[in-house]
mmCIF file of C-alpha atoms in Angstrom:
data_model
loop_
_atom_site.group_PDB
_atom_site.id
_atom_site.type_symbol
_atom_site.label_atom_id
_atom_site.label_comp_id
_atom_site.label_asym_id
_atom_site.label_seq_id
_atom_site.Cartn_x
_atom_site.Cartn_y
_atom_site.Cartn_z
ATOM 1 C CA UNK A 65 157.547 -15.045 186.205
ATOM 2 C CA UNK A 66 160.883 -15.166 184.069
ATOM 3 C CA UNK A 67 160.551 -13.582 180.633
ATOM 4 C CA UNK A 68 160.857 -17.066 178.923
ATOM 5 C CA UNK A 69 157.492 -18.016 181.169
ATOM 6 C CA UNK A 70 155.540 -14.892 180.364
ATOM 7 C CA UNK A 71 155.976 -15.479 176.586
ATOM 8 C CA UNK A 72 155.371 -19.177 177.234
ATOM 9 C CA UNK A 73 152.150 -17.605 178.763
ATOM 10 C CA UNK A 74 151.253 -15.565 176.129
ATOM 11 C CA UNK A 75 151.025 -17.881 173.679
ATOM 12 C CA UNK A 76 149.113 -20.440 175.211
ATOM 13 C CA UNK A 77 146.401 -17.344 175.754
ATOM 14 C CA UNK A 78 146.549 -16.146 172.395
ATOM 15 C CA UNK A 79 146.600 -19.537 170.736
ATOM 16 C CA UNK A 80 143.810 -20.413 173.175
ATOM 17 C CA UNK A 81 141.586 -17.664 171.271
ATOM 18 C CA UNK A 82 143.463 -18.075 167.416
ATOM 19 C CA UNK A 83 140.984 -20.232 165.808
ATOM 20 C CA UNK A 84 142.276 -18.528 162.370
ATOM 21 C CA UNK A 85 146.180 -19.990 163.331
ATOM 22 C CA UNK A 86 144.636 -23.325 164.444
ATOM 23 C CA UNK A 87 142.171 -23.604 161.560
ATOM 24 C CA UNK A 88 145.092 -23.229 159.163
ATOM 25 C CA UNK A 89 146.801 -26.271 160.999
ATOM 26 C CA UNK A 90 149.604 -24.057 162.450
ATOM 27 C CA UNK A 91 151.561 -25.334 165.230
ATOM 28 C CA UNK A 92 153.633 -23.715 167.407
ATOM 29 C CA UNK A 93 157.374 -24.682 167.665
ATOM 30 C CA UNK A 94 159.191 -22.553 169.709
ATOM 31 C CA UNK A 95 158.540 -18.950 171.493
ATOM 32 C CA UNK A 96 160.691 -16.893 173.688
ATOM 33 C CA UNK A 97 160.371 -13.351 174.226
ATOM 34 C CA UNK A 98 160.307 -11.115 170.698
ATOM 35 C CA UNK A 99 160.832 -14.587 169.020
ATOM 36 C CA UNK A 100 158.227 -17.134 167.507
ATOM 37 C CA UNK A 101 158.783 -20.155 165.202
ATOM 38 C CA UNK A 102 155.520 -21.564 163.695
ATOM 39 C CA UNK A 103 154.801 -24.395 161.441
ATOM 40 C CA UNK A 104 152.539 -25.387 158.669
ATOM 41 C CA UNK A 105 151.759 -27.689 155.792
ATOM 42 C CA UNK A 106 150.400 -26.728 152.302
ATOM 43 C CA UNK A 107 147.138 -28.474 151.710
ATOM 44 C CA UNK A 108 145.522 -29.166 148.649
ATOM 45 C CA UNK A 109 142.743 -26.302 149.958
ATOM 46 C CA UNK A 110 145.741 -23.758 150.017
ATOM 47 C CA UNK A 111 147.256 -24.499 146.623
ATOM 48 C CA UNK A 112 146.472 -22.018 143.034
ATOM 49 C CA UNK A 113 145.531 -22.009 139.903
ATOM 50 C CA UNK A 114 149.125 -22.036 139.088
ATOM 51 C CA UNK A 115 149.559 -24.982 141.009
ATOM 52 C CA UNK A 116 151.895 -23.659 144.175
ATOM 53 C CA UNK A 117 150.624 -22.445 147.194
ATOM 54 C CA UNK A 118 148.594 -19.177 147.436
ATOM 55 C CA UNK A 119 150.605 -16.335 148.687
ATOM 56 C CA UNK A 120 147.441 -15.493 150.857
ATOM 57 C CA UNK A 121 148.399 -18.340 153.185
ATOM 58 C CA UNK A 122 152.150 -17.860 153.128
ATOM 59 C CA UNK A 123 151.652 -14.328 154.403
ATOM 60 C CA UNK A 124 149.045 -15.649 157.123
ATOM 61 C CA UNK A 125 151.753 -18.155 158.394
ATOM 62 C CA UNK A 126 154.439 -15.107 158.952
ATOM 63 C CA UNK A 127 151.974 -13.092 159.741
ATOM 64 C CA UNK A 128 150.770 -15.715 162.889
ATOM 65 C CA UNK A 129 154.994 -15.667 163.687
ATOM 66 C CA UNK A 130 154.766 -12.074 163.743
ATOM 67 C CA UNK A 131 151.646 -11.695 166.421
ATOM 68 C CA UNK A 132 153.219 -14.426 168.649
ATOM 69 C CA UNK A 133 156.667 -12.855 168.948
ATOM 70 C CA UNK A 134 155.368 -9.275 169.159
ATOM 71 C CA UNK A 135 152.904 -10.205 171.942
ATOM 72 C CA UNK A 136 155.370 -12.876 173.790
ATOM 73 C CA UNK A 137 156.145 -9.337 176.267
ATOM 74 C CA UNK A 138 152.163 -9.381 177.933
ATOM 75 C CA UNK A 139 151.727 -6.180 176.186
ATOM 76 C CA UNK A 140 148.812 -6.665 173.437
ATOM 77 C CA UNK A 141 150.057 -5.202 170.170
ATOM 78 C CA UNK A 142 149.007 -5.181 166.669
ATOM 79 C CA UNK A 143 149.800 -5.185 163.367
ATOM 80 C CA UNK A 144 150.642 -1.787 162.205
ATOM 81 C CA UNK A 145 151.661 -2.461 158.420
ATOM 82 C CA UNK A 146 153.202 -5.677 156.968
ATOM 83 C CA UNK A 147 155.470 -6.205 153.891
ATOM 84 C CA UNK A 148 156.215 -9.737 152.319
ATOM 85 C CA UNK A 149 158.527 -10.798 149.566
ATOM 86 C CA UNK A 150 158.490 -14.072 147.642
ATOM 87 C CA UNK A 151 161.317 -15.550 146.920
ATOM 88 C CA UNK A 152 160.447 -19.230 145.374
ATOM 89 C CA UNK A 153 156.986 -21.028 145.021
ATOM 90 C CA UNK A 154 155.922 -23.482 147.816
ATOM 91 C CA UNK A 155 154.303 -26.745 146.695
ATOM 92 C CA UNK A 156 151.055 -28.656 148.013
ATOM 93 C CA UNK A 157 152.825 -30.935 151.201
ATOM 94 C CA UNK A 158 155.865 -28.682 151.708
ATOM 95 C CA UNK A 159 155.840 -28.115 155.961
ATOM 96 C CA UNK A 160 156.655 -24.255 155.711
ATOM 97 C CA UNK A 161 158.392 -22.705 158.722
ATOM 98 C CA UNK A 162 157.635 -18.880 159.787
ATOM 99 C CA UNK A 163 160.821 -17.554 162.134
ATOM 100 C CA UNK A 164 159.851 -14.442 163.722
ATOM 101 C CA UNK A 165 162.421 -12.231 165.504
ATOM 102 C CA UNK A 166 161.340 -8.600 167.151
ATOM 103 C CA UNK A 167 164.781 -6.749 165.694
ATOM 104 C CA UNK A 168 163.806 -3.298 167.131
ATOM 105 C CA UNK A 169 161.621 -2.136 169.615
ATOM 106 C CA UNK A 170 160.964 1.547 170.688
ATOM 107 C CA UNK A 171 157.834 2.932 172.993
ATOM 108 C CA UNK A 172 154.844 1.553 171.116
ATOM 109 C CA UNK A 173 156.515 0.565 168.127
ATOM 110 C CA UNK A 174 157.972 -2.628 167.065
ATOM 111 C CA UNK A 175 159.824 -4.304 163.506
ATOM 112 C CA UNK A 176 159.663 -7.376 163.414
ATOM 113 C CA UNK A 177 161.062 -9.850 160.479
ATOM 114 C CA UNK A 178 160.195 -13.259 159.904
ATOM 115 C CA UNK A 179 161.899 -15.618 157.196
ATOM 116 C CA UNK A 180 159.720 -18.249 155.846
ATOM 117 C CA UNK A 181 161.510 -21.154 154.690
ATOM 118 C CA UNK A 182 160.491 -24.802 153.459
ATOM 119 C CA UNK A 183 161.511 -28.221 154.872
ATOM 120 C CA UNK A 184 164.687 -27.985 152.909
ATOM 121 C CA UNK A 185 165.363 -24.807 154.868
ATOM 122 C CA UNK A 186 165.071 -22.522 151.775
ATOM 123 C CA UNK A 187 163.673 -19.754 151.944
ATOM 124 C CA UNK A 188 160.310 -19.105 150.268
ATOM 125 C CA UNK A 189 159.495 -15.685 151.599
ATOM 126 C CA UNK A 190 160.577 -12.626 153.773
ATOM 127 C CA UNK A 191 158.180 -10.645 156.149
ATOM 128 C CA UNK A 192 158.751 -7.232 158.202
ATOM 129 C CA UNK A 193 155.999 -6.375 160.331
ATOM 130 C CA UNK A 194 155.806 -2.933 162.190
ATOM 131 C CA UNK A 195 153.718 -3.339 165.494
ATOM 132 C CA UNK A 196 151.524 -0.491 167.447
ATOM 133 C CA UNK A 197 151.197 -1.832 171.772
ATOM 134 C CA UNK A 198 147.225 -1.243 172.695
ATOM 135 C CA UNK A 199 146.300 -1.051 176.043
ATOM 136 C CA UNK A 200 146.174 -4.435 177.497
ATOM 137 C CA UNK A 201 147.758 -7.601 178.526
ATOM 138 C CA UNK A 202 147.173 -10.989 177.466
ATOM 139 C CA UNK A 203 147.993 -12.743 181.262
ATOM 140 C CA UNK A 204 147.744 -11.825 184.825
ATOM 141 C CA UNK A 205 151.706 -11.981 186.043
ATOM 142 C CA UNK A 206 152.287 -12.996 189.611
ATOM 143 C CA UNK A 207 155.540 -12.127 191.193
ATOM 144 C CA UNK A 208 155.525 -14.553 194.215
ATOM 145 C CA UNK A 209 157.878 -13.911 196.870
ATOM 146 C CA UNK A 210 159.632 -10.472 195.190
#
């Protein structure tokens, strides 16, 4: 399998077993390997008593970017500590858009940042996630013919 085709791979595993992603109505627009874009629309359900959308679910959409770019290799990691900063409010129907690119990777250990913007493309918030590899992969590979 190419690279592109094992992270193609991993997603539809993980996403297969993400009801948390799915029950947010994430989609999935784009994965390569260390890289995930994801998708998602603020619903009435997700918006504060301030009347923009509740930081909880902005850091669950990067958060979702993060796990599908750091596992897009077939090795299972997890998060190992997360940051997010807000930048400007999101409002009920904005489509937010998580970008997650693995910047460094070393052993185990993996950063991670993902830029969430709106459908304007500004950005609403920046997340760095560090990443720990557990034992495990998320598909069998086949290597037909090598």
């Amino acid at each position: 399998m190419t690279p592109q085709q094992v992270a193609e791979a991993c997603a539809r595993a993980m996403w297969a077993e993400d009801q948390a992603s799915a029950g947010l109505g994430m989609a999935i627009t784009r994965i390569a390997p260390g890289e995930a874009t994801l998708t998602m629309r603020i619903e009435p359900r997700m918006v504060n008593g301030h009347g923009i959308a509740h930081g909880g679910f902005i850091f669950a959409l990067a958060d979702s970017a993060f796990a599908f770019a750091c596992n897009s290799f077939n090795r299972r990691a997890v998060a190992q500590s997360n940051t997010i900063t807000y930048l400007r409010p999101a409002k009920l129907d904005d489509v937010l858009t998580a970008h997650a690119v693995q910047v460094q990777a070393a052993g185990r250990s993996g950063i991670t940042d993902v830029t969430v913007t709106d459908q304007q493309g500004r950005a609403v918030a920046v997340f760095r996630g560090l990443s720990r590899v557990i034992d495990g992969h998320l598909v069998e590979e086949t290597n037909h013919g090598a």
